GROMACS .gro file of C-alpha atoms in nm:
model
  475
    1MET     CA    1  -0.097  -0.580  -3.955
    2LYS     CA    2  -0.066  -0.898  -3.763
    3GLN     CA    3  -0.362  -1.029  -3.661
    4LEU     CA    4  -0.423  -1.275  -3.343
    5GLN     CA    5  -0.709  -1.447  -3.240
    6VAL     CA    6  -0.725  -1.559  -2.837
    7ASP     CA    7  -0.969  -1.684  -2.557
    8VAL     CA    8  -0.807  -1.484  -2.333
    9ALA     CA    9  -0.570  -1.146  -2.366
   10ILE     CA   10  -0.471  -0.989  -2.020
   11ILE     CA   11  -0.332  -0.612  -1.995
   12GLY     CA   12  -0.078  -0.605  -1.803
   13ALA     CA   13   0.200  -0.823  -1.707
   14GLY     CA   14   0.248  -0.715  -1.294
   15THR     CA   15   0.134  -0.929  -1.045
   16ALA     CA   16  -0.251  -0.938  -1.138
   17GLY     CA   17  -0.169  -0.976  -1.474
   18MET     CA   18   0.120  -1.270  -1.377
   19THR     CA   19  -0.132  -1.442  -1.141
   20ALA     CA   20  -0.406  -1.384  -1.373
   21TYR     CA   21  -0.209  -1.524  -1.708
   22ARG     CA   22  -0.135  -1.863  -1.450
   23SER     CA   23  -0.507  -1.881  -1.351
   24ALA     CA   24  -0.662  -1.866  -1.718
   25LEU     CA   25  -0.374  -2.130  -1.834
   26ALA     CA   26  -0.595  -2.399  -1.592
   27HIS     CA   27  -0.858  -2.299  -1.832
   28THR     CA   28  -0.734  -2.242  -2.199
   29ARG     CA   29  -0.394  -2.251  -2.306
   30ASN     CA   30  -0.476  -1.959  -2.578
   31VAL     CA   31  -0.354  -1.684  -2.379
   32LEU     CA   32  -0.198  -1.345  -2.477
   33VAL     CA   33   0.016  -1.073  -2.222
   34ILE     CA   34   0.016  -0.806  -2.393
   35GLU     CA   35   0.256  -0.555  -2.199
   36GLY     CA   36   0.341  -0.165  -2.309
   37GLY     CA   37   0.666  -0.165  -2.026
   38PRO     CA   38   0.896  -0.406  -1.885
   39PHE     CA   39   0.778  -0.722  -1.783
   40GLY     CA   40   0.806  -0.755  -1.412
   41THR     CA   41   0.625  -0.613  -1.050
   42THR     CA   42   0.589  -0.278  -0.961
   43CYS     CA   43   0.613  -0.410  -0.583
   44ALA     CA   44   0.977  -0.573  -0.692
   45ARG     CA   45   1.070  -0.299  -0.891
   46VAL     CA   46   0.999   0.057  -0.766
   47GLY     CA   47   0.789  -0.020  -0.454
   48CYS     CA   48   0.740  -0.290  -0.215
   49MET     CA   49   1.089  -0.423  -0.181
   50PRO     CA   50   1.369  -0.113  -0.288
   51SER     CA   51   1.165   0.042  -0.023
   52LYS     CA   52   1.194  -0.182   0.232
   53LEU     CA   53   1.568  -0.214   0.154
   54LEU     CA   54   1.644   0.139   0.220
   55ILE     CA   55   1.411   0.129   0.563
   56ALA     CA   56   1.632  -0.132   0.639
   57ALA     CA   57   1.916   0.070   0.616
   58ALA     CA   58   1.811   0.343   0.813
   59GLU     CA   59   1.678   0.102   1.067
   60ALA     CA   60   2.064   0.001   1.078
   61ALA     CA   61   2.186   0.362   1.155
   62HIS     CA   62   1.880   0.443   1.354
   63THR     CA   63   2.010   0.123   1.573
   64ALA     CA   64   2.344   0.252   1.612
   65GLN     CA   65   2.296   0.592   1.682
   66HIS     CA   66   2.065   0.476   1.988
   67ALA     CA   67   2.329   0.213   2.123
   68GLY     CA   68   2.422   0.412   2.375
   69ALA     CA   69   2.080   0.391   2.576
   70PHE     CA   70   2.172   0.020   2.619
   71GLY     CA   71   2.512   0.122   2.724
   72VAL     CA   72   2.665  -0.057   2.414
   73HIS     CA   73   2.904   0.230   2.211
   74ALA     CA   74   3.011   0.184   1.874
   75GLY     CA   75   3.210   0.499   1.818
   76PRO     CA   76   3.054   0.798   1.577
   77LEU     CA   77   2.839   0.694   1.286
   78ARG     CA   78   2.904   0.696   0.952
   79ILE     CA   79   2.611   0.649   0.664
   80ASP     CA   80   2.798   0.567   0.339
   81GLY     CA   81   2.532   0.709   0.071
   82GLU     CA   82   2.732   0.531  -0.222
   83ALA     CA   83   2.710   0.234  -0.017
   84VAL     CA   84   2.403   0.221   0.073
   85MET     CA   85   2.211   0.280  -0.245
   86ARG     CA   86   2.436   0.057  -0.404
   87ARG     CA   87   2.295  -0.225  -0.195
   88VAL     CA   88   1.933  -0.167  -0.282
   89ARG     CA   89   2.008  -0.111  -0.644
   90SER     CA   90   2.225  -0.454  -0.615
   91GLU     CA   91   1.915  -0.606  -0.435
   92ARG     CA   92   1.649  -0.438  -0.569
   93ASP     CA   93   1.806  -0.601  -0.955
   94ARG     CA   94   1.797  -0.958  -0.730
   95PHE     CA   95   1.396  -0.925  -0.669
   96VAL     CA   96   1.344  -0.773  -1.018
   97GLY     CA   97   1.528  -1.075  -1.158
   98PHE     CA   98   1.312  -1.370  -0.992
   99VAL     CA   99   1.032  -1.224  -1.187
  100THR     CA  100   1.160  -1.149  -1.509
  101GLU     CA  101   1.280  -1.533  -1.502
  102ALA     CA  102   0.966  -1.598  -1.407
  103VAL     CA  103   0.803  -1.456  -1.782
  104GLU     CA  104   1.114  -1.539  -1.955
  105LYS     CA  105   0.990  -1.907  -1.919
  106TRP     CA  106   0.661  -1.844  -2.032
  107PRO     CA  107   0.573  -1.970  -2.417
  108ALA     CA  108   0.704  -1.680  -2.676
  109GLU     CA  109   0.319  -1.711  -2.793
  110HIS     CA  110   0.156  -1.602  -2.475
  111LYS     CA  111   0.379  -1.267  -2.530
  112LEU     CA  112   0.311  -0.990  -2.655
  113HIS     CA  113   0.513  -0.620  -2.646
  114GLY     CA  114   0.315  -0.297  -2.704
  115HIS     CA  115   0.015  -0.048  -2.575
  116ALA     CA  116  -0.287  -0.159  -2.560
  117ARG     CA  117  -0.637   0.019  -2.714
  118PHE     CA  118  -0.927  -0.120  -2.714
  119ILE     CA  119  -1.109  -0.032  -3.046
  120ASP     CA  120  -1.411  -0.207  -2.964
  121GLU     CA  121  -1.579  -0.491  -2.676
  122HIS     CA  122  -1.362  -0.715  -2.793
  123THR     CA  123  -1.095  -0.568  -2.999
  124LEU     CA  124  -0.738  -0.478  -2.936
  125GLN     CA  125  -0.489  -0.187  -3.122
  126VAL     CA  126  -0.112  -0.302  -3.025
  127ASP     CA  127   0.081   0.001  -3.110
  128ASP     CA  128   0.081  -0.054  -3.466
  129HIS     CA  129   0.194  -0.366  -3.529
  130THR     CA  130  -0.070  -0.654  -3.412
  131GLN     CA  131  -0.464  -0.663  -3.338
  132VAL     CA  132  -0.610  -0.846  -3.073
  133ARG     CA  133  -0.929  -1.028  -3.112
  134ALA     CA  134  -0.996  -1.126  -2.749
  135ALA     CA  135  -1.319  -1.366  -2.629
  136ARG     CA  136  -1.228  -1.238  -2.331
  137ILE     CA  137  -1.019  -0.959  -2.158
  138VAL     CA  138  -0.832  -0.891  -1.819
  139ILE     CA  139  -0.777  -0.566  -1.722
  140ALA     CA  140  -0.453  -0.574  -1.486
  141THR     CA  141  -0.232  -0.201  -1.659
  142GLY     CA  142  -0.130  -0.096  -1.225
  143SER     CA  143  -0.132   0.234  -1.138
  144HIS     CA  144   0.132   0.544  -1.139
  145PRO     CA  145   0.175   0.807  -0.900
  146THR     CA  146  -0.022   1.132  -0.922
  147VAL     CA  147   0.191   1.512  -1.001
  148PRO     CA  148   0.036   1.827  -1.083
  149THR     CA  149   0.110   1.892  -1.427
  150GLN     CA  150   0.240   2.223  -1.260
  151TRP     CA  151   0.453   2.093  -1.062
  152ARG     CA  152   0.708   1.902  -1.327
  153GLU     CA  153   0.613   2.246  -1.525
  154THR     CA  154   0.791   2.409  -1.257
  155VAL     CA  155   1.051   2.204  -1.081
  156GLY     CA  156   1.154   1.995  -1.411
  157ASP     CA  157   1.392   1.759  -1.337
  158ARG     CA  158   1.426   1.828  -0.956
  159LEU     CA  159   1.084   1.684  -0.915
  160LEU     CA  160   1.082   1.292  -0.819
  161ILE     CA  161   0.848   1.048  -0.788
  162ASN     CA  162   0.907   0.697  -0.586
  163ASP     CA  163   1.006   0.545  -0.882
  164ASP     CA  164   1.321   0.775  -0.926
  165VAL     CA  165   1.445   0.736  -0.577
  166PHE     CA  166   1.566   0.406  -0.575
  167SER     CA  167   1.804   0.487  -0.933
  168TRP     CA  168   1.997   0.747  -0.730
  169GLN     CA  169   2.374   0.626  -0.723
  170THR     CA  170   2.411   0.781  -0.360
  171LEU     CA  171   2.210   0.992  -0.102
  172PRO     CA  172   2.058   1.373  -0.165
  173LYS     CA  173   2.122   1.684   0.108
  174SER     CA  174   1.797   1.747   0.113
  175VAL     CA  175   1.465   1.638  -0.006
  176ALA     CA  176   1.064   1.779   0.063
  177VAL     CA  177   0.828   1.539   0.063
  178LEU     CA  178   0.490   1.673  -0.083
  179GLY     CA  179   0.222   1.334   0.088
  180ALA     CA  180   0.147   1.248   0.397
  181GLY     CA  181   0.075   0.896   0.326
  182VAL     CA  182   0.189   0.534   0.369
  183ILE     CA  183   0.461   0.593   0.124
  184ALA     CA  184   0.551   0.949   0.185
  185LEU     CA  185   0.569   0.878   0.574
  186GLU     CA  186   0.799   0.535   0.493
  187LEU     CA  187   1.051   0.712   0.238
  188ALA     CA  188   1.046   1.058   0.431
  189GLN     CA  189   1.181   0.895   0.805
  190ALA     CA  190   1.367   0.659   0.573
  191LEU     CA  191   1.617   0.951   0.436
  192HIS     CA  192   1.571   1.134   0.747
  193ARG     CA  193   1.742   0.831   0.940
  194LEU     CA  194   1.979   0.829   0.646
  195GLY     CA  195   2.161   1.203   0.720
  196VAL     CA  196   1.870   1.387   0.454
  197ARG     CA  197   1.735   1.692   0.527
  198VAL     CA  198   1.369   1.608   0.525
  199ARG     CA  199   1.038   1.827   0.594
  200LEU     CA  200   0.740   1.638   0.504
  201TYR     CA  201   0.465   1.878   0.363
  202GLY     CA  202   0.049   1.721   0.405
  203ARG     CA  203  -0.277   1.910   0.265
  204SER     CA  204  -0.498   1.820   0.519
  205ALA     CA  205  -0.403   1.707   0.904
  206ARG     CA  206  -0.446   1.349   0.876
  207ILE     CA  207  -0.094   1.174   0.870
  208GLY     CA  208  -0.039   0.776   0.747
  209PRO     CA  209  -0.354   0.543   0.713
  210LEU     CA  210  -0.516   0.538   1.068
  211THR     CA  211  -0.823   0.610   1.097
  212ASP     CA  212  -0.930   0.589   1.466
  213PRO     CA  213  -0.905   0.968   1.562
  214ALA     CA  214  -0.733   0.882   1.851
  215LEU     CA  215  -0.511   0.704   1.669
  216GLN     CA  216  -0.445   0.949   1.378
  217ALA     CA  217  -0.371   1.212   1.721
  218LEU     CA  218  -0.107   1.008   1.860
  219THR     CA  219   0.068   0.997   1.516
  220ARG     CA  220   0.111   1.306   1.488
  221GLU     CA  221   0.210   1.315   1.778
  222LEU     CA  222   0.478   1.049   1.745
  223PHE     CA  223   0.649   1.171   1.390
  224SER     CA  224   0.646   1.519   1.499
  225ARG     CA  225   0.911   1.456   1.723
  226GLU     CA  226   1.107   1.323   1.493
  227LEU     CA  227   1.058   1.416   1.184
  228SER     CA  228   1.010   1.747   1.053
  229LEU     CA  229   0.648   1.818   0.963
  230GLN     CA  230   0.400   2.052   0.749
  231LEU     CA  231   0.048   1.983   0.770
  232GLU     CA  232  -0.239   2.144   0.658
  233ALA     CA  233   0.000   2.298   0.456
  234LYS     CA  234  -0.215   2.621   0.308
  235ASN     CA  235  -0.169   2.789  -0.039
  236LEU     CA  236   0.152   2.537  -0.090
  237GLN     CA  237   0.358   2.680  -0.414
  238LEU     CA  238   0.698   2.562  -0.572
  239ARG     CA  239   0.947   2.749  -0.737
  240ARG     CA  240   1.308   2.673  -0.874
  241GLU     CA  241   1.662   2.852  -0.812
  242GLY     CA  242   1.955   2.713  -0.977
  243ASP     CA  243   1.988   2.385  -0.826
  244GLU     CA  244   1.690   2.424  -0.547
  245VAL     CA  245   1.369   2.419  -0.547
  246ILE     CA  246   1.187   2.647  -0.293
  247VAL     CA  247   0.865   2.528  -0.115
  248GLN     CA  248   0.663   2.766   0.009
  249THR     CA  249   0.340   2.806   0.248
  250GLU     CA  250   0.173   3.025   0.476
  251ALA     CA  251   0.381   2.945   0.673
  252GLY     CA  252   0.701   3.058   0.529
  253GLU     CA  253   0.916   2.850   0.269
  254GLY     CA  254   1.184   2.606   0.259
  255ARG     CA  255   1.499   2.516   0.024
  256PHE     CA  256   1.559   2.196  -0.072
  257GLU     CA  257   1.757   1.999  -0.350
  258TRP     CA  258   1.511   1.790  -0.439
  259VAL     CA  259   1.116   1.758  -0.414
  260LEU     CA  260   0.974   1.356  -0.420
  261ALA     CA  261   0.560   1.418  -0.461
  262ALA     CA  262   0.448   1.134  -0.345
  263ALA     CA  263   0.044   1.228  -0.302
  264GLY     CA  264  -0.152   0.892  -0.413
  265ARG     CA  265  -0.178   0.730  -0.705
  266ALA     CA  266  -0.378   0.712  -1.017
  267PRO     CA  267  -0.478   0.388  -1.214
  268ASN     CA  268  -0.365   0.281  -1.507
  269LEU     CA  269  -0.629   0.371  -1.769
  270ARG     CA  270  -0.578   0.664  -1.980
  271GLY     CA  271  -0.537   0.576  -2.333
  272LEU     CA  272  -0.660   0.222  -2.269
  273GLY     CA  273  -0.969   0.347  -2.501
  274LEU     CA  274  -1.262   0.247  -2.210
  275GLU     CA  275  -1.449   0.499  -2.451
  276ASN     CA  276  -1.474   0.273  -2.719
  277THR     CA  277  -1.669  -0.016  -2.543
  278HIS     CA  278  -2.005   0.050  -2.362
  279LEU     CA  279  -1.825  -0.089  -2.017
  280PRO     CA  280  -1.973   0.094  -1.660
  281LEU     CA  281  -1.770   0.305  -1.606
  282ASP     CA  282  -1.726   0.565  -1.233
  283ALA     CA  283  -1.702   0.905  -1.230
  284GLN     CA  284  -1.385   0.907  -1.189
  285GLY     CA  285  -1.342   0.668  -1.511
  286VAL     CA  286  -1.291   0.364  -1.348
  287PRO     CA  287  -1.476   0.030  -1.454
  288ARG     CA  288  -1.737  -0.088  -1.207
  289PHE     CA  289  -1.684  -0.401  -1.108
  290ASP     CA  290  -1.776  -0.741  -0.875
  291ARG     CA  291  -1.519  -0.803  -0.624
  292ARG     CA  292  -1.602  -1.077  -0.579
  293THR     CA  293  -1.584  -1.173  -0.941
  294SER     CA  294  -1.369  -0.905  -1.109
  295GLN     CA  295  -1.613  -0.907  -1.342
  296ILE     CA  296  -1.695  -0.545  -1.483
  297GLY     CA  297  -2.119  -0.514  -1.508
  298ASP     CA  298  -2.246  -0.845  -1.680
  299SER     CA  299  -1.948  -0.851  -1.930
  300HIS     CA  300  -1.686  -1.021  -2.058
  301VAL     CA  301  -1.424  -0.810  -1.945
  302PHE     CA  302  -1.236  -0.843  -1.616
  303ILE     CA  303  -1.023  -0.595  -1.389
  304ALA     CA  304  -0.705  -0.630  -1.081
  305GLY     CA  305  -0.522  -0.508  -0.903
  306ASP     CA  306  -0.411  -0.109  -0.885
  307ALA     CA  307  -0.628  -0.067  -1.203
  308ASN     CA  308  -0.936  -0.065  -1.012
  309SER     CA  309  -0.816   0.180  -0.819
  310ASP     CA  310  -0.965  -0.013  -0.459
  311LEU     CA  311  -0.675  -0.225  -0.215
  312GLU     CA  312  -0.348  -0.126  -0.373
  313LEU     CA  313  -0.164  -0.360  -0.201
  314LEU     CA  314   0.027  -0.695  -0.358
  315HIS     CA  315  -0.179  -0.973  -0.209
  316GLU     CA  316  -0.461  -0.756  -0.289
  317ALA     CA  317  -0.356  -0.730  -0.646
  318ALA     CA  318  -0.259  -1.153  -0.679
  319ASP     CA  319  -0.579  -1.244  -0.537
  320GLU     CA  320  -0.763  -1.051  -0.805
  321GLY     CA  321  -0.592  -1.125  -1.049
  322ARG     CA  322  -0.657  -1.500  -0.907
  323ILE     CA  323  -1.018  -1.460  -0.977
  324ALA     CA  324  -1.019  -1.194  -1.261
  325GLY     CA  325  -0.832  -1.475  -1.491
  326ASP     CA  326  -0.986  -1.773  -1.342
  327ASN     CA  327  -1.305  -1.620  -1.418
  328ALA     CA  328  -1.181  -1.483  -1.796
  329GLY     CA  329  -1.080  -1.834  -1.859
  330ARG     CA  330  -1.384  -1.975  -1.758
  331TYR     CA  331  -1.636  -1.752  -1.867
  332PRO     CA  332  -1.957  -1.720  -1.901
  333ASP     CA  333  -1.971  -1.964  -1.587
  334VAL     CA  334  -1.860  -1.638  -1.410
  335ARG     CA  335  -1.815  -1.776  -1.014
  336GLU     CA  336  -1.784  -1.547  -0.677
  337ARG     CA  337  -1.503  -1.613  -0.444
  338PRO     CA  338  -1.439  -1.497  -0.108
  339ARG     CA  339  -1.242  -1.249   0.002
  340ARG     CA  340  -0.939  -1.216   0.247
  341ALA     CA  341  -1.007  -1.021   0.600
  342ALA     CA  342  -0.835  -0.704   0.504
  343LEU     CA  343  -0.493  -0.638   0.645
  344ALA     CA  344  -0.273  -0.350   0.538
  345VAL     CA  345   0.077  -0.237   0.715
  346ALA     CA  346   0.348   0.072   0.666
  347PHE     CA  347   0.677  -0.017   0.735
  348THR     CA  348   0.759   0.319   0.993
  349ASP     CA  349   0.922   0.310   1.343
  350PRO     CA  350   0.613   0.277   1.532
  351GLN     CA  351   0.543   0.060   1.243
  352ILE     CA  352   0.162   0.065   1.123
  353MET     CA  353  -0.126  -0.169   1.062
  354LEU     CA  354  -0.537  -0.176   0.977
  355ALA     CA  355  -0.645  -0.569   1.012
  356GLY     CA  356  -1.034  -0.608   0.958
  357ARG     CA  357  -1.272  -0.349   0.920
  358SER     CA  358  -1.148   0.068   1.038
  359HIS     CA  359  -1.277   0.235   1.232
  360LEU     CA  360  -1.420   0.437   0.987
  361GLU     CA  361  -1.576   0.171   0.811
  362LEU     CA  362  -1.745   0.061   1.172
  363CYS     CA  363  -1.868   0.425   1.225
  364HIS     CA  364  -2.010   0.495   0.840
  365ASP     CA  365  -2.207   0.140   0.884
  366LYS     CA  366  -2.353   0.220   1.198
  367VAL     CA  367  -2.244  -0.124   1.348
  368SER     CA  368  -2.302  -0.120   1.717
  369PHE     CA  369  -1.929  -0.138   1.889
  370GLU     CA  370  -1.737  -0.130   2.162
  371THR     CA  371  -1.323  -0.072   2.195
  372GLY     CA  372  -1.064  -0.209   2.348
  373GLU     CA  373  -0.726  -0.036   2.403
  374VAL     CA  374  -0.352  -0.068   2.523
  375LEU     CA  375  -0.096   0.208   2.580
  376PHE     CA  376   0.267   0.087   2.443
  377GLU     CA  377   0.451   0.302   2.642
  378ASP     CA  378   0.472   0.068   2.994
  379GLN     CA  379   0.467  -0.267   2.815
  380GLY     CA  380   0.717  -0.498   2.925
  381ARG     CA  381   0.879  -0.645   2.643
  382SER     CA  382   0.827  -0.327   2.469
  383ARG     CA  383   1.021  -0.100   2.713
  384VAL     CA  384   1.302  -0.353   2.737
  385MET     CA  385   1.312  -0.302   2.375
  386LEU     CA  386   1.317   0.093   2.391
  387LYS     CA  387   1.002   0.029   2.121
  388ASN     CA  388   0.735   0.132   2.389
  389GLN     CA  389   0.546   0.405   2.164
  390GLY     CA  390   0.207   0.369   1.987
  391ALA     CA  391  -0.082   0.206   2.088
  392LEU     CA  392  -0.380  -0.065   2.014
  393ARG     CA  393  -0.744  -0.063   1.944
  394VAL     CA  394  -0.959  -0.345   1.945
  395TYR     CA  395  -1.275  -0.326   1.766
  396ALA     CA  396  -1.568  -0.615   1.837
  397GLU     CA  397  -1.930  -0.655   1.770
  398HIS     CA  398  -2.135  -0.542   2.017
  399GLY     CA  399  -2.361  -0.822   2.223
  400SER     CA  400  -2.234  -1.111   1.997
  401GLY     CA  401  -1.882  -1.047   2.134
  402ARG     CA  402  -1.772  -1.061   1.773
  403PHE     CA  403  -1.367  -0.934   1.667
  404LEU     CA  404  -1.443  -0.688   1.378
  405GLY     CA  405  -1.062  -0.506   1.345
  406ALA     CA  406  -0.830  -0.283   1.433
  407GLU     CA  407  -0.572  -0.026   1.420
  408MET     CA  408  -0.240   0.054   1.592
  409ILE     CA  409   0.057   0.262   1.569
  410GLY     CA  410   0.360   0.080   1.727
  411PRO     CA  411   0.577  -0.208   1.803
  412ALA     CA  412   0.587  -0.557   1.580
  413ALA     CA  413   0.229  -0.454   1.403
  414GLU     CA  414   0.327  -0.613   1.105
  415HIS     CA  415   0.288  -0.929   1.266
  416ILE     CA  416  -0.001  -0.857   1.529
  417GLY     CA  417  -0.172  -0.773   1.216
  418HIS     CA  418  -0.125  -1.057   1.055
  419LEU     CA  419  -0.284  -1.223   1.400
  420LEU     CA  420  -0.613  -1.019   1.392
  421ALA     CA  421  -0.631  -1.095   1.000
  422TRP     CA  422  -0.660  -1.437   1.081
  423SER     CA  423  -0.918  -1.388   1.354
  424VAL     CA  424  -1.122  -1.174   1.150
  425GLN     CA  425  -1.146  -1.427   0.922
  426ARG     CA  426  -1.216  -1.688   1.118
  427GLY     CA  427  -1.517  -1.528   1.276
  428ASP     CA  428  -1.372  -1.558   1.634
  429THR     CA  429  -1.510  -1.415   1.943
  430VAL     CA  430  -1.293  -1.188   2.196
  431GLN     CA  431  -1.335  -1.475   2.416
  432GLN     CA  432  -1.211  -1.768   2.180
  433MET     CA  433  -0.857  -1.465   2.101
  434LEU     CA  434  -0.830  -1.499   2.465
  435ASP     CA  435  -0.879  -1.843   2.521
  436SER     CA  436  -0.574  -1.857   2.341
  437PRO     CA  437  -0.167  -1.909   2.434
  438PHE     CA  438   0.020  -1.569   2.532
  439TYR     CA  439   0.372  -1.607   2.556
  440HIS     CA  440   0.594  -1.394   2.812
  441PRO     CA  441   0.795  -1.190   2.794
  442VAL     CA  442   0.624  -1.060   2.445
  443ILE     CA  443   0.474  -0.773   2.286
  444GLU     CA  444   0.178  -0.989   2.195
  445GLU     CA  445   0.073  -0.950   2.554
  446GLY     CA  446  -0.027  -0.605   2.496
  447LEU     CA  447  -0.252  -0.753   2.280
  448ARG     CA  448  -0.423  -0.927   2.539
  449THR     CA  449  -0.465  -0.634   2.748
  450ALA     CA  450  -0.648  -0.481   2.494
  451LEU     CA  451  -0.900  -0.745   2.434
  452ARG     CA  452  -0.927  -0.807   2.809
  453PHE     CA  453  -1.065  -0.416   2.810
  454LEU     CA  454  -1.258  -0.484   2.515
  455GLN     CA  455  -1.454  -0.816   2.673
  456ARG     CA  456  -1.476  -0.593   2.950
  457SER     CA  457  -1.648  -0.339   2.764
  458LEU     CA  458  -1.849  -0.597   2.609
  459ARG     CA  459  -2.008  -0.702   2.927
  460MET     CA  460  -2.058  -0.390   3.100
  461GLY     CA  461  -2.136  -0.150   2.835
  462PRO     CA  462  -2.517  -0.141   2.777
  463VAL     CA  463  -2.487   0.153   2.470
  464PRO     CA  464  -2.271   0.096   2.223
  465VAL     CA  465  -2.426   0.429   2.009
  466GLU     CA  466  -2.083   0.625   2.219
  467ARG     CA  467  -1.827   0.495   2.057
  468CYS     CA  468  -1.912   0.680   1.728
  469LEU     CA  469  -1.895   1.029   1.930
  470ASP     CA  470  -1.515   1.057   1.834
  471CYS     CA  471  -1.553   0.940   1.476
  472GLY     CA  472  -1.507   1.266   1.327
  473PRO     CA  473  -1.612   1.462   1.062
  474GLY     CA  474  -1.792   1.217   0.741
  475ALA     CA  475  -1.766   0.980   0.944
   0.00000   0.00000   0.00000
């Protein structure tokens, strides 16, 4: 059994782990990264980048199919499934290559392959070949798709997770998507636009990440125009008949070539041996940690990225890795780091975004706030591009006029979300935002309309309580 002694051990070499490594090196060269699978990031390998490659192909197909509305006719649409997936895999491999090249440049003594498990507070057992004694430890083990065991047993090799999609050699004929979150929506719409027969099943009436009740209703309406949706699917049952999977609900049954399980993700903590430590855990077995320091309790152990089950987004994982690695390197001189304003985007069409504090968070915290809104149906630039769907709702603090956050489903949400997250982080007031330049004609003029509406509400609304009357159950 090989014995190693290090200042900082980092479990996991994804986005959070790689960033933690670079941050810890600023304090000590005696750092070890332990990885049980391939070195690299979920984003590049099976997440953000390959999914956007598939979505880009779907957008090209959708644009070609609807070009006639502009008087442009290019002939019958033909989708080459093998060519679509060949580009997805090729570009995916290119992105993964950038990550693995970076890891290959690390000193060999800084890398160890194997699955780590806590033996005690400071000792990690890595497979059956190495014991690592670490003064400080960073947990950056990532997450995995959650799939009920019964589904796997029933469906067998006809059950997919999103990781599997990007290894396809060609596009399938039909897919049932189980889930109604961001991953499910993005993949369901992309596959549908590429000619795959798709039906999306959701357990509740919710679809996507938006929390504003008005926008939730609009989201359901917009996606139901294009996709086959079965929300509030009761008593969902799966069964296998040959090479087909039958999805049975109270509303009837559907037959599909594949079933894609996209109902959420869970942190990779099982088998980590946390029970052999005194680290504080929540009811789900996730370590309790401080978001400003990444420290678990008052211990020498830190946690970052999807493993903490907080905000499963790449930029958040990178920030958390930076905080965790820095504090692990300088421990016991643990320092608080400010977190950036929240920003989340779904690359559906229309796009979806949340910036700053959500409607649900504001209502839950009993914040006194006002709401402004714009509908994009008649917004100038949106109509020019035939992207005139959706709405933006913006929130500001009653009394001070400080901008708090926004939710949106509509055109260019990925860009407008950045503008609004920056305003939240700076602490802008609505008036300061309106004093900024707006060009013509651009989609951002719709944002100005919503802000003007919000400013009028702030001036006129003496009783902000009514703004929470539509929060819905559990708000």
